[in-house]
Tab-separated table of C-alpha atoms in Angstrom:
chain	number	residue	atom	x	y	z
W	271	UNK	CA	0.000	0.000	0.000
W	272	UNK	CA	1.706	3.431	-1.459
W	273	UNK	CA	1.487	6.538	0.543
W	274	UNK	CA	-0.750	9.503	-1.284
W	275	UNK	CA	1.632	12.624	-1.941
W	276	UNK	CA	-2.076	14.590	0.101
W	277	UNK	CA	-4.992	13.739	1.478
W	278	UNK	CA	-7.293	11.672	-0.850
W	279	UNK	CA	-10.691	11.915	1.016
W	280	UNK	CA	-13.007	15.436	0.589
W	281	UNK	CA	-15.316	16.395	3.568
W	282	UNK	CA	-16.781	19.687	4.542
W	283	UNK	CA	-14.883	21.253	7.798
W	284	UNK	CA	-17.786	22.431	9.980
W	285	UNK	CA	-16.704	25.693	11.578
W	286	UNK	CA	-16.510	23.824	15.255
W	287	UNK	CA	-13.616	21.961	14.028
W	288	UNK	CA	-11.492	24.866	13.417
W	289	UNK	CA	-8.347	25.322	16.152
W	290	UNK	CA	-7.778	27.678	18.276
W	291	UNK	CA	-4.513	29.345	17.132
W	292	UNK	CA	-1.514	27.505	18.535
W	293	UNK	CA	1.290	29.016	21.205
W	294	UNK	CA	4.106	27.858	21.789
W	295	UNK	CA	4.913	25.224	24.586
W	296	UNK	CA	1.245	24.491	24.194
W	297	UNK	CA	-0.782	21.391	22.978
W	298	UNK	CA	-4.243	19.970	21.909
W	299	UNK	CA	-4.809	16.177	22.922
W	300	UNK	CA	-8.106	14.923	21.879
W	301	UNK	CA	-9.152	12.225	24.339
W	302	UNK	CA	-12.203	10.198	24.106
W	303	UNK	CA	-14.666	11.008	26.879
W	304	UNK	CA	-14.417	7.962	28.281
W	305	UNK	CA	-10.906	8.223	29.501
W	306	UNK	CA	-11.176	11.681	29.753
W	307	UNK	CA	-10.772	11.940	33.349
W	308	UNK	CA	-7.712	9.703	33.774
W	309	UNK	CA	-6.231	11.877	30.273
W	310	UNK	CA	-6.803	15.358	32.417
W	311	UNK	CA	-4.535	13.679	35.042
W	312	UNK	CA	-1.783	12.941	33.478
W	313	UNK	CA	-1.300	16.274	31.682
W	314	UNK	CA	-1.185	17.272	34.734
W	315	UNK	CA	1.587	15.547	36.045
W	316	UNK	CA	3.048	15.650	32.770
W	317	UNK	CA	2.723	20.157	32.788
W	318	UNK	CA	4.233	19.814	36.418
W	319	UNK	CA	7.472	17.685	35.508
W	320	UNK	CA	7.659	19.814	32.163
W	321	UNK	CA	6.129	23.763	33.273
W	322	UNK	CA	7.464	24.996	29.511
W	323	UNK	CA	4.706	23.151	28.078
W	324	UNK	CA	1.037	23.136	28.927
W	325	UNK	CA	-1.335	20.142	27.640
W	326	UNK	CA	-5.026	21.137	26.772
W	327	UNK	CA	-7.149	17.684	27.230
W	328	UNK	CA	-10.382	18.390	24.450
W	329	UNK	CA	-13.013	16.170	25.373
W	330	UNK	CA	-14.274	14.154	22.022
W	331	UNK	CA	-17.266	11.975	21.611
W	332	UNK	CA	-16.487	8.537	20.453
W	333	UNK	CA	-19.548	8.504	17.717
W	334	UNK	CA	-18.376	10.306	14.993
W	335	UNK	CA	-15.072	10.622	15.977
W	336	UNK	CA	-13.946	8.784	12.757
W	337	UNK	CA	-15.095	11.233	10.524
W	338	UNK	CA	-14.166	14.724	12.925
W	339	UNK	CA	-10.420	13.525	12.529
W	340	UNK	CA	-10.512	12.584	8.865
W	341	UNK	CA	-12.210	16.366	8.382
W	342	UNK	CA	-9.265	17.545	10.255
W	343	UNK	CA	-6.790	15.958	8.800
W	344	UNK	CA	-8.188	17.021	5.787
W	345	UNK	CA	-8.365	20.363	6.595
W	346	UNK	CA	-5.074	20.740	8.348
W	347	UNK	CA	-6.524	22.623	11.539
W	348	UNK	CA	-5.675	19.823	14.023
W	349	UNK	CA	-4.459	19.152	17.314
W	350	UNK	CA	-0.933	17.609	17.682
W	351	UNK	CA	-2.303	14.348	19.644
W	352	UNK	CA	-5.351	12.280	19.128
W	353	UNK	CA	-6.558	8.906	20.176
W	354	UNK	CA	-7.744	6.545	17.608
W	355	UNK	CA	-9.227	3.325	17.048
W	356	UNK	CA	-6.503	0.833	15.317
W	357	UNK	CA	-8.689	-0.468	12.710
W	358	UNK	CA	-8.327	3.779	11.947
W	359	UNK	CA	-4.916	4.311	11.777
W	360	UNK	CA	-3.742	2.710	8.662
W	361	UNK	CA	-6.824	4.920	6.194
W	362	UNK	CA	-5.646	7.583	8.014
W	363	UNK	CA	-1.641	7.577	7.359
W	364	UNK	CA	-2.358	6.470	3.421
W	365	UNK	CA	-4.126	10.177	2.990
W	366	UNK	CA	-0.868	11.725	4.143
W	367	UNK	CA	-2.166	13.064	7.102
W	368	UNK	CA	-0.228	11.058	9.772
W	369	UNK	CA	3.357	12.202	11.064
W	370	UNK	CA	5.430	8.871	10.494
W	371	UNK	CA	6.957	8.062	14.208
W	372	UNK	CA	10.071	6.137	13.500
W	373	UNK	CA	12.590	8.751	13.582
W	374	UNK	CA	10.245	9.536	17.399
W	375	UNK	CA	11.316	6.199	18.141
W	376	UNK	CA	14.481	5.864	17.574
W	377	UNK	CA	15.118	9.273	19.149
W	378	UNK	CA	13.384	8.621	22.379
W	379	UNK	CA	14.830	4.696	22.639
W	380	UNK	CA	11.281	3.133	22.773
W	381	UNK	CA	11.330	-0.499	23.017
W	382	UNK	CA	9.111	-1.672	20.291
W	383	UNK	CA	9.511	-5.443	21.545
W	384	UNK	CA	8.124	-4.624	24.516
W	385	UNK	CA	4.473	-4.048	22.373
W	386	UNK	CA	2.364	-6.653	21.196
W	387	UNK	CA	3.175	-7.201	17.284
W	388	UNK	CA	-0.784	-7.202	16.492
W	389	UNK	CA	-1.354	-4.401	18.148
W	390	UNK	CA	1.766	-2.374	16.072
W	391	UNK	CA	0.582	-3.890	12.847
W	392	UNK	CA	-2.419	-1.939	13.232
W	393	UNK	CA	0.094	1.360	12.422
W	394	UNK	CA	1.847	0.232	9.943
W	395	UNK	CA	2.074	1.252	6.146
W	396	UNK	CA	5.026	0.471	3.470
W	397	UNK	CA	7.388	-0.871	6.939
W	398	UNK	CA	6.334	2.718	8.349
W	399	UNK	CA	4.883	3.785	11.466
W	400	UNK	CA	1.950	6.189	11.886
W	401	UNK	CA	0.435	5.388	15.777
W	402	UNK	CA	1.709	3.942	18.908
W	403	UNK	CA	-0.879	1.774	20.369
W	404	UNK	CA	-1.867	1.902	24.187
W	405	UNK	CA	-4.976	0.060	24.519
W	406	UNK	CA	-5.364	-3.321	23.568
W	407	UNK	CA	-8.923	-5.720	23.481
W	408	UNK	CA	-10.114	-9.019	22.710
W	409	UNK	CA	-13.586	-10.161	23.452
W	410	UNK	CA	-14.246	-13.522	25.198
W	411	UNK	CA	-17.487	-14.947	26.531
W	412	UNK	CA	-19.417	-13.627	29.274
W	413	UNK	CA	-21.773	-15.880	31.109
W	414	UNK	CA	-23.992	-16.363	33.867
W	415	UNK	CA	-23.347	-19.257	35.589
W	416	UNK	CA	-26.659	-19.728	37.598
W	417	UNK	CA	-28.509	-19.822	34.426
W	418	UNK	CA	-26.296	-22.635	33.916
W	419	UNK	CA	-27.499	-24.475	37.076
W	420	UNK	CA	-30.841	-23.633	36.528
W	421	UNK	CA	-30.687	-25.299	33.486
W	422	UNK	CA	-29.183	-28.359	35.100
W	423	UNK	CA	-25.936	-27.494	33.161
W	424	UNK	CA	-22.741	-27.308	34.546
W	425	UNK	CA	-21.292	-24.023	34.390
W	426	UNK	CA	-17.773	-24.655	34.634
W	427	UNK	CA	-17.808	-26.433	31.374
W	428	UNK	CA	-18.653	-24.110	29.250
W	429	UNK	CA	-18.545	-25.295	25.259
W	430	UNK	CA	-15.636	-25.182	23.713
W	431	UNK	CA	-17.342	-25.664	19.942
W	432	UNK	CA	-19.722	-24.594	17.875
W	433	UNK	CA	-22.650	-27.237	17.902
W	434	UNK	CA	-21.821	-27.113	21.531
W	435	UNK	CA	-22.307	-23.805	22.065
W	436	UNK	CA	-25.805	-23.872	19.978
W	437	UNK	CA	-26.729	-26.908	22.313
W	438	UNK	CA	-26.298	-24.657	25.570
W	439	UNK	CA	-27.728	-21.726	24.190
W	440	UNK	CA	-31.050	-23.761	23.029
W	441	UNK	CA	-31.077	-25.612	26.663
W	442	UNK	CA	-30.819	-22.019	28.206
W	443	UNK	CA	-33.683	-20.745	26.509
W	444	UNK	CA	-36.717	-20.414	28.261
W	445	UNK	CA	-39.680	-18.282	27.936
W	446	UNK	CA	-38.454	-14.859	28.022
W	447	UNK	CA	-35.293	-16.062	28.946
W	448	UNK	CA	-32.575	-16.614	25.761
W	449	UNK	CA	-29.199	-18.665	25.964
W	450	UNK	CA	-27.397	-16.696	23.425
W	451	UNK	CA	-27.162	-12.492	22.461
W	452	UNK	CA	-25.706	-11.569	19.538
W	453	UNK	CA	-25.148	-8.004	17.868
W	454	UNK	CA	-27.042	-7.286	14.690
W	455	UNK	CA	-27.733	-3.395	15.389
W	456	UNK	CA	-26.740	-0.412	16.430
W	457	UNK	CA	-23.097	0.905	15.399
W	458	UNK	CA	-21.619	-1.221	12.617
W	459	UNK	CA	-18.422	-2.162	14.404
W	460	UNK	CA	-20.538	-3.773	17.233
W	461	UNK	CA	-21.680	-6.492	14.868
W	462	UNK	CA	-17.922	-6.605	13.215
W	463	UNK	CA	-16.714	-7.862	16.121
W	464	UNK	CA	-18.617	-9.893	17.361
W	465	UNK	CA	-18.947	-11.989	14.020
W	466	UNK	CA	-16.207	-11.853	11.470
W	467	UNK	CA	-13.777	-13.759	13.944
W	468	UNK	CA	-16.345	-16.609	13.387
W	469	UNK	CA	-15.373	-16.343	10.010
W	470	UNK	CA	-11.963	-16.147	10.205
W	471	UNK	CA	-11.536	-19.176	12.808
W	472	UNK	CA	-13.495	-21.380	10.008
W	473	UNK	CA	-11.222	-20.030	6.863
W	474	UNK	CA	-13.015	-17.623	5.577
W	475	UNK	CA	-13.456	-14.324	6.096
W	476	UNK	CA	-14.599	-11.406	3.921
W	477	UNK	CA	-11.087	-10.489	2.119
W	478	UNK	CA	-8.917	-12.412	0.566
W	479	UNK	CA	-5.420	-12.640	2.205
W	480	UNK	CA	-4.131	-10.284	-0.962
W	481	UNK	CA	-6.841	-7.954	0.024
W	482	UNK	CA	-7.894	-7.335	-3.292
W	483	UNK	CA	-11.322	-9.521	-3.696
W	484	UNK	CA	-13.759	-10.995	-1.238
W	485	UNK	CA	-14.152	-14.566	-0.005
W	486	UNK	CA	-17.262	-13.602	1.616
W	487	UNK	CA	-19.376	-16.274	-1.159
W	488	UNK	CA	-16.961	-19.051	-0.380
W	489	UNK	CA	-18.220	-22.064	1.621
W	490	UNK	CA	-16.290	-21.273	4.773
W	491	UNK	CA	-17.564	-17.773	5.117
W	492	UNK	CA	-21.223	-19.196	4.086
W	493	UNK	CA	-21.411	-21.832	7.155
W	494	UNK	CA	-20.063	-19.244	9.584
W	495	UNK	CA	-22.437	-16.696	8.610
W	496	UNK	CA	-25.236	-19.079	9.094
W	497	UNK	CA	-24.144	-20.375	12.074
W	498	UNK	CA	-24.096	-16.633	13.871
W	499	UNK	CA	-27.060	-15.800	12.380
W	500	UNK	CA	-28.787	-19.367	13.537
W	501	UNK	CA	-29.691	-18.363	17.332
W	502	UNK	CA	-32.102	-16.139	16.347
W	503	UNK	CA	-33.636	-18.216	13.235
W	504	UNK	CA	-33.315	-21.072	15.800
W	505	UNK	CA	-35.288	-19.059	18.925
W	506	UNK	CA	-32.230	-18.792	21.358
W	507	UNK	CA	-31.381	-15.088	21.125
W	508	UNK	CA	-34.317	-12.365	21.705
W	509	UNK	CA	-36.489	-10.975	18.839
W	510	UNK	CA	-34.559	-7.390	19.795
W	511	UNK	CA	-31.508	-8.752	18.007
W	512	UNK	CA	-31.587	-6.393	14.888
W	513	UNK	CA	-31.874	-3.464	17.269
W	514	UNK	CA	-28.905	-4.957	19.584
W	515	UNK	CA	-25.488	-3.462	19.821
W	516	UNK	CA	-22.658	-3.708	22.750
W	517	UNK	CA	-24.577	-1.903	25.143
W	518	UNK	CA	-27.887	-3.160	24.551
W	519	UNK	CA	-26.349	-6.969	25.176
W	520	UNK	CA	-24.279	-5.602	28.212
W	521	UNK	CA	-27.808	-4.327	29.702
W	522	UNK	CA	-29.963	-7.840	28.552
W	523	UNK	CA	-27.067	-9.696	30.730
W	524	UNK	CA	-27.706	-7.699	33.692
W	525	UNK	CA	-31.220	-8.138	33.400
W	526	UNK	CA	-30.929	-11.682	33.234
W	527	UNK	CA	-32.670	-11.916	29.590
W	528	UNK	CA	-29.507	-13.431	27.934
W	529	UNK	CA	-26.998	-16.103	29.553
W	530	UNK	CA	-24.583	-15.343	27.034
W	531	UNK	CA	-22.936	-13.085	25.140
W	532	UNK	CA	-19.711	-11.508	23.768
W	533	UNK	CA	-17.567	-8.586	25.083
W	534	UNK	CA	-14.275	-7.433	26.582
W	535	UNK	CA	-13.637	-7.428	30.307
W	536	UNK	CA	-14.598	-3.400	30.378
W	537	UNK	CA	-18.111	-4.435	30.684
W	538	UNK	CA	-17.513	-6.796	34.011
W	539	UNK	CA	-17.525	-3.485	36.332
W	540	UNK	CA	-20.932	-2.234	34.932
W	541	UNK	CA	-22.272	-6.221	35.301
W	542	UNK	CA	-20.720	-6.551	39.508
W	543	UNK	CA	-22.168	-2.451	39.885
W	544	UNK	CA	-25.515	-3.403	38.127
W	545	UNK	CA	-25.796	-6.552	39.141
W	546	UNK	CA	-23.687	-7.872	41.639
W	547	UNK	CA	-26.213	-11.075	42.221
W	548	UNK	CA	-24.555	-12.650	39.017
W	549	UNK	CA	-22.652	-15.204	39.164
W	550	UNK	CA	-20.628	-14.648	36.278
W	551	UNK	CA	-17.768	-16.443	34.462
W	552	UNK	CA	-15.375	-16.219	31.123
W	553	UNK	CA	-14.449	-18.766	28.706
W	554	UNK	CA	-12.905	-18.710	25.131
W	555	UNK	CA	-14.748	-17.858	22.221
W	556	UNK	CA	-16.301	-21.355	20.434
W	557	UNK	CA	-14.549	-22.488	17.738
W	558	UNK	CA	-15.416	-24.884	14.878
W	559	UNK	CA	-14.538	-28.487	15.809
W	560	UNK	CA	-10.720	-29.435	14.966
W	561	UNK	CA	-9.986	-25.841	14.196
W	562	UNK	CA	-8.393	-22.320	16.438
W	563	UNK	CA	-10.678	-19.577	18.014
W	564	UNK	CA	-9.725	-16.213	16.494
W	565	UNK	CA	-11.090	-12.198	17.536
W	566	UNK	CA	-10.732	-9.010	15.610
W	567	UNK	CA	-7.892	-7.572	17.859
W	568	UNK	CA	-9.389	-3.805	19.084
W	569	UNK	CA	-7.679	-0.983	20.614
W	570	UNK	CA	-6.539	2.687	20.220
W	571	UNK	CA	-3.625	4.361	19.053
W	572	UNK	CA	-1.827	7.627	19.926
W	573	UNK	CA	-1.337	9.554	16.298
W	574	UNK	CA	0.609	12.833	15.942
W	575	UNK	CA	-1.125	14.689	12.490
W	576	UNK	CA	1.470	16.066	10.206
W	577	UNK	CA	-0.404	19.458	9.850
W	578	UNK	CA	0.401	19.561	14.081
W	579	UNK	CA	1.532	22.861	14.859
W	580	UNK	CA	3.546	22.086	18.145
W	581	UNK	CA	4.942	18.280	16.806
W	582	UNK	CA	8.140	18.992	19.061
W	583	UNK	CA	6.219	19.068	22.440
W	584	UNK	CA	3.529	16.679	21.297
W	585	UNK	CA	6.701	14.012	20.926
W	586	UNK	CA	7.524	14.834	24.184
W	587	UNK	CA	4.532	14.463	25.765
W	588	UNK	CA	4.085	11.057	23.412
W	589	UNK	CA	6.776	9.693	24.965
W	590	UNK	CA	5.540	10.471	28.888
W	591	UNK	CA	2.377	8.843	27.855
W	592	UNK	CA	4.249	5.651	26.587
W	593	UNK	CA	5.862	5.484	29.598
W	594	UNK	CA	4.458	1.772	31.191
W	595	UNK	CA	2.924	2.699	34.069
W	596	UNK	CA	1.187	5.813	32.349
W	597	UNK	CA	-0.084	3.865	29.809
W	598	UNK	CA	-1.421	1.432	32.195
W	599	UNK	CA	-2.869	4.070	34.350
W	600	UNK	CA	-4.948	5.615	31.078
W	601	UNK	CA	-6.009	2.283	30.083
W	602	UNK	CA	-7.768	1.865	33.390
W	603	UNK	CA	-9.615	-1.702	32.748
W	604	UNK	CA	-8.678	-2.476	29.398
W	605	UNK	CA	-5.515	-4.011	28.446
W	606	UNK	CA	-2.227	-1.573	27.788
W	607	UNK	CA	-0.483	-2.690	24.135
W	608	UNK	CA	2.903	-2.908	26.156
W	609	UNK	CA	3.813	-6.469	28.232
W	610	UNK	CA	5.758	-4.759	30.448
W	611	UNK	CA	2.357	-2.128	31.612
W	612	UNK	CA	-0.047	-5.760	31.184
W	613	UNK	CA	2.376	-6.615	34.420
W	614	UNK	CA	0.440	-4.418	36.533
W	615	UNK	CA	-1.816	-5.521	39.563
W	616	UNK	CA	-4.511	-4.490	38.454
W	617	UNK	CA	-4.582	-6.573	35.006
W	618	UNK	CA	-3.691	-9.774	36.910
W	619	UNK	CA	-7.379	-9.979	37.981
W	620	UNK	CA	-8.353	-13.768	37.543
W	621	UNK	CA	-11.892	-12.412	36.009
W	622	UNK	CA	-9.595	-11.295	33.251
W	623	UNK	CA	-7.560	-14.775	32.455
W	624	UNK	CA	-9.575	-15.551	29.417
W	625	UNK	CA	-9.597	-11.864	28.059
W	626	UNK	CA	-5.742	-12.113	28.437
W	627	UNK	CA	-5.852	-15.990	26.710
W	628	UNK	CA	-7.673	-14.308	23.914
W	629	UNK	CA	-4.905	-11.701	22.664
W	630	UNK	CA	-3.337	-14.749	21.505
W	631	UNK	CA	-5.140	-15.452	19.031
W	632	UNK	CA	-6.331	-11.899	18.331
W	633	UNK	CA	-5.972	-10.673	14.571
W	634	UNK	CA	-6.207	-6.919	13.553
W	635	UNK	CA	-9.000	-5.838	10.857
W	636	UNK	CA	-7.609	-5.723	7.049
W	637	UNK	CA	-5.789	-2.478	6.042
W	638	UNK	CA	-8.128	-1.545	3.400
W	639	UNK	CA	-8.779	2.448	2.563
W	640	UNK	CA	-12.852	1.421	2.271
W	641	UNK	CA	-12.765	-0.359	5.257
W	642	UNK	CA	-16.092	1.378	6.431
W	643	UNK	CA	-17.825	0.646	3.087
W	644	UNK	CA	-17.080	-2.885	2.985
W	645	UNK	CA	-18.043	-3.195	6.799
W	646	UNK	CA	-21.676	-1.710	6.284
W	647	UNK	CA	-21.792	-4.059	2.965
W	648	UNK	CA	-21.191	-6.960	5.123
W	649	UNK	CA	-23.455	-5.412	8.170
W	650	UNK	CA	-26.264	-5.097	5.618
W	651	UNK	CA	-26.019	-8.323	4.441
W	652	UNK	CA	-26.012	-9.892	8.290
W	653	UNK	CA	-28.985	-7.512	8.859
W	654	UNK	CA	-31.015	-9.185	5.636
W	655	UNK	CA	-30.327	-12.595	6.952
W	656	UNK	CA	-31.440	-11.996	10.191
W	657	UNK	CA	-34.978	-10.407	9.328
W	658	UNK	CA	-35.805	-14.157	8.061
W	659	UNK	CA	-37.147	-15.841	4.845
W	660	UNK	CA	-33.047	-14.686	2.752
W	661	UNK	CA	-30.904	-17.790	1.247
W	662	UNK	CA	-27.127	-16.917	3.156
W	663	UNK	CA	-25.957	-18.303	-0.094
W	664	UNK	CA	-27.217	-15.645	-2.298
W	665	UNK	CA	-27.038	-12.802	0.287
W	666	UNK	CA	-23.848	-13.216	0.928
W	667	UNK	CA	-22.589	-13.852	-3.399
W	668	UNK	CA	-24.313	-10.599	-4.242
W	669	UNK	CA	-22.187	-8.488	-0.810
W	670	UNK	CA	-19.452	-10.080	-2.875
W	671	UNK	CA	-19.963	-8.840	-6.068
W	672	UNK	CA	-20.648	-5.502	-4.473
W	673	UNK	CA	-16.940	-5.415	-2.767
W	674	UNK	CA	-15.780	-6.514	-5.769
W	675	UNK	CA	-16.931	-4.142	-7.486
W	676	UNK	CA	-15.638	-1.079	-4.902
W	677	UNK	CA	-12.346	-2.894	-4.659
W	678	UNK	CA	-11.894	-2.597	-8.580
């Protein structure tokens, strides 16, 4: 994948993206409201170990985030640090509107072998680096275990397949009572996650390994698709499924409507605060029977734009945020991208064992420019098959001719 020489995508810039002018020994960081608080901190430390340079900590809202950093990248009014998804990073360097951080690596001695290799793949273009991740994520399985007794199951033998796991789920389901949720609304990525792994771990997926056609037709992709879609053609998730995302399944779990569902360990503080009557326990994603589990590895990534006016002081600041036991402070309850940070108290919880189990096997999502466009393809064409009465088959060979067609 070749660098552009400029940015590639057009967008309006809505006059509330435009930057307050820049001074020197001051920068922006944009810092998703969620860690927010814990951001605000350290530039505080950070201003009182460096007083020459002052960190302003802009709140940003997670939902449309994607697109307010591609406008101002586009536009060249940006701050000189932002957080970004990983599965971001990559469409965002090819426009030309990432600084490239090796030269801020090599200059500041940072260990890249101390970061997980999936989660710095996520940054890379042409052997280049455009991010730094701090916050790594796999999902695992969330479960309530006295569902499981109720249901004369044993719930510390949780399945480890895929018919198994469709056995549980239909012996779970009871009335208003479902075995299995699964995403198949709200925000695209929420259904990403939670299915294309099931692809992947069966040998399909919805690229081809060159990236330049989909395998989303092919009889591997076919049988996984149908098998995530089967708990709700088969009665064991609720009829709300094409309205569920993330939070809607985190909320049916604490309600005790769903025994099961996917998620990372960030969602077991809201379950013991909501609902500290569940019993609840982990386990490994299914996988098909003689084959490996597999999970779309997720995360976020510290980027420095190119059009930064204060690069110098951002780099500096970088680098205190790198520093292990910062980044494990901002991460809070989700995993840091360095090993040395994941040995911190606080992530040797044993309620987060199988979250940790899962990295290994965690994959990043494909470098592609249109990305987002092939995801809401593929969304749309999980949506069809879950209203009822569509062939997978034929759903899922016309998606492929349409990302065929965009990838031409």
């Amino acid at each position: 994948m070749q660098l552009k020489s400029k940015l590639a995508m057009t967008a309006a810039v809505p006059l509330f993206l435009m930057q307050a002018p820049a001074f020197a020994g001051e920068i922006t960081w944009w810092a998703p409201e969620f860690g927010a608080d814990r951001a605000e901190v350290l530039a505080q430390k950070f201003e009182e170990q460096n007083p020459d340079i002052s960190v302003r900590v802009e709140r940003v809202v997670p939902n449309g985030l994607q697109n307010r950093v591609l406008v101002a990248l586009q536009s060249g009014n940006t701050p000189d640090l932002i957080d970004v998804a990983n599965g971001w990073t990559v469409p965002f360097a090819t426009t030309g509107g990432l600084m490239q951080l090796d030269d801020f690596i090599a200059d500041n001695e940072i260990d890249l072998d101390d970061f997980l290799p999936a989660a710095l793949n996520t940054a890379k273009v042409d052997g280049g680096l455009y991010g730094i991740p701090f916050r790594a994520e796999a999902h695992a399985m969330i479960y309530n275990k006295d569902m499981f007794r109720e249901a004369g199951l044993d719930p510390e033998d949780f399945p480890e397949t895929w018919a198994e796991l469709q056995e549980v789920a239909a012996a779970l389901t009871n009335g208003s009572h479902y075995g299995m949720g699964i995403a198949g609304g709200g925000e695209v990525s929420n259904t990403i996650f939670r299915s294309l792994p099931f692809l992947w771990m069966n040998g399909g997926g919805v690229l081809s390994e060159d990236l330049q056609s989909s395998i989303l037709d092919t009889p591997e992709s076919v049988e996984a698709v149908d098998f995530y879609t089967s708990f709700l053609a088969e009665g064991s998730a609720p009829p709300s499924t094409l309205e569920n995302d993330g939070t809607a399944l985190r909320r049916l779990f604490i309600a005790e409507t769903i025994a099961i569902y996917q998620s990372g360990q960030f969602d077991l503080g809201s379950i013991a605060q909501e609902n500290p009557d569940i019993d609840v326990g982990t386990a490994l994603i299914p996988h098909p029977e003689g084959k490996e589990t597999s999970v779309i590895l997720g995360g976020w990534n510290f980027v420095i734009p190119d059009a930064a006016k204060n690069k110098e002081d951002a780099e500096t600041f970088l680098a205190y945020l790198l520093e292990p036991e910062n980044m494990g402070y901002y991460t809070d309850n989700n995993f840091p991208a360095r090993e040395t940070a994941m040995q911190m108290e606080q992530f040797q919880l044993p309620e987060y064992e199988k979250f940790r189990e899962m990295l290994q096997y965690a994959r990043p999502q494909p470098p592609v420019n249109n990305w987002v466009q092939i995801t809401q393809m593929y969304f749309d064409s999980i949506q069809e098959i879950l209203l009822g009465g569509a062939d997978v088959q034929e759903v899922l060979t016309d998606t492929t001719q349409q990302i065929d067609g965009l990838l031409k």
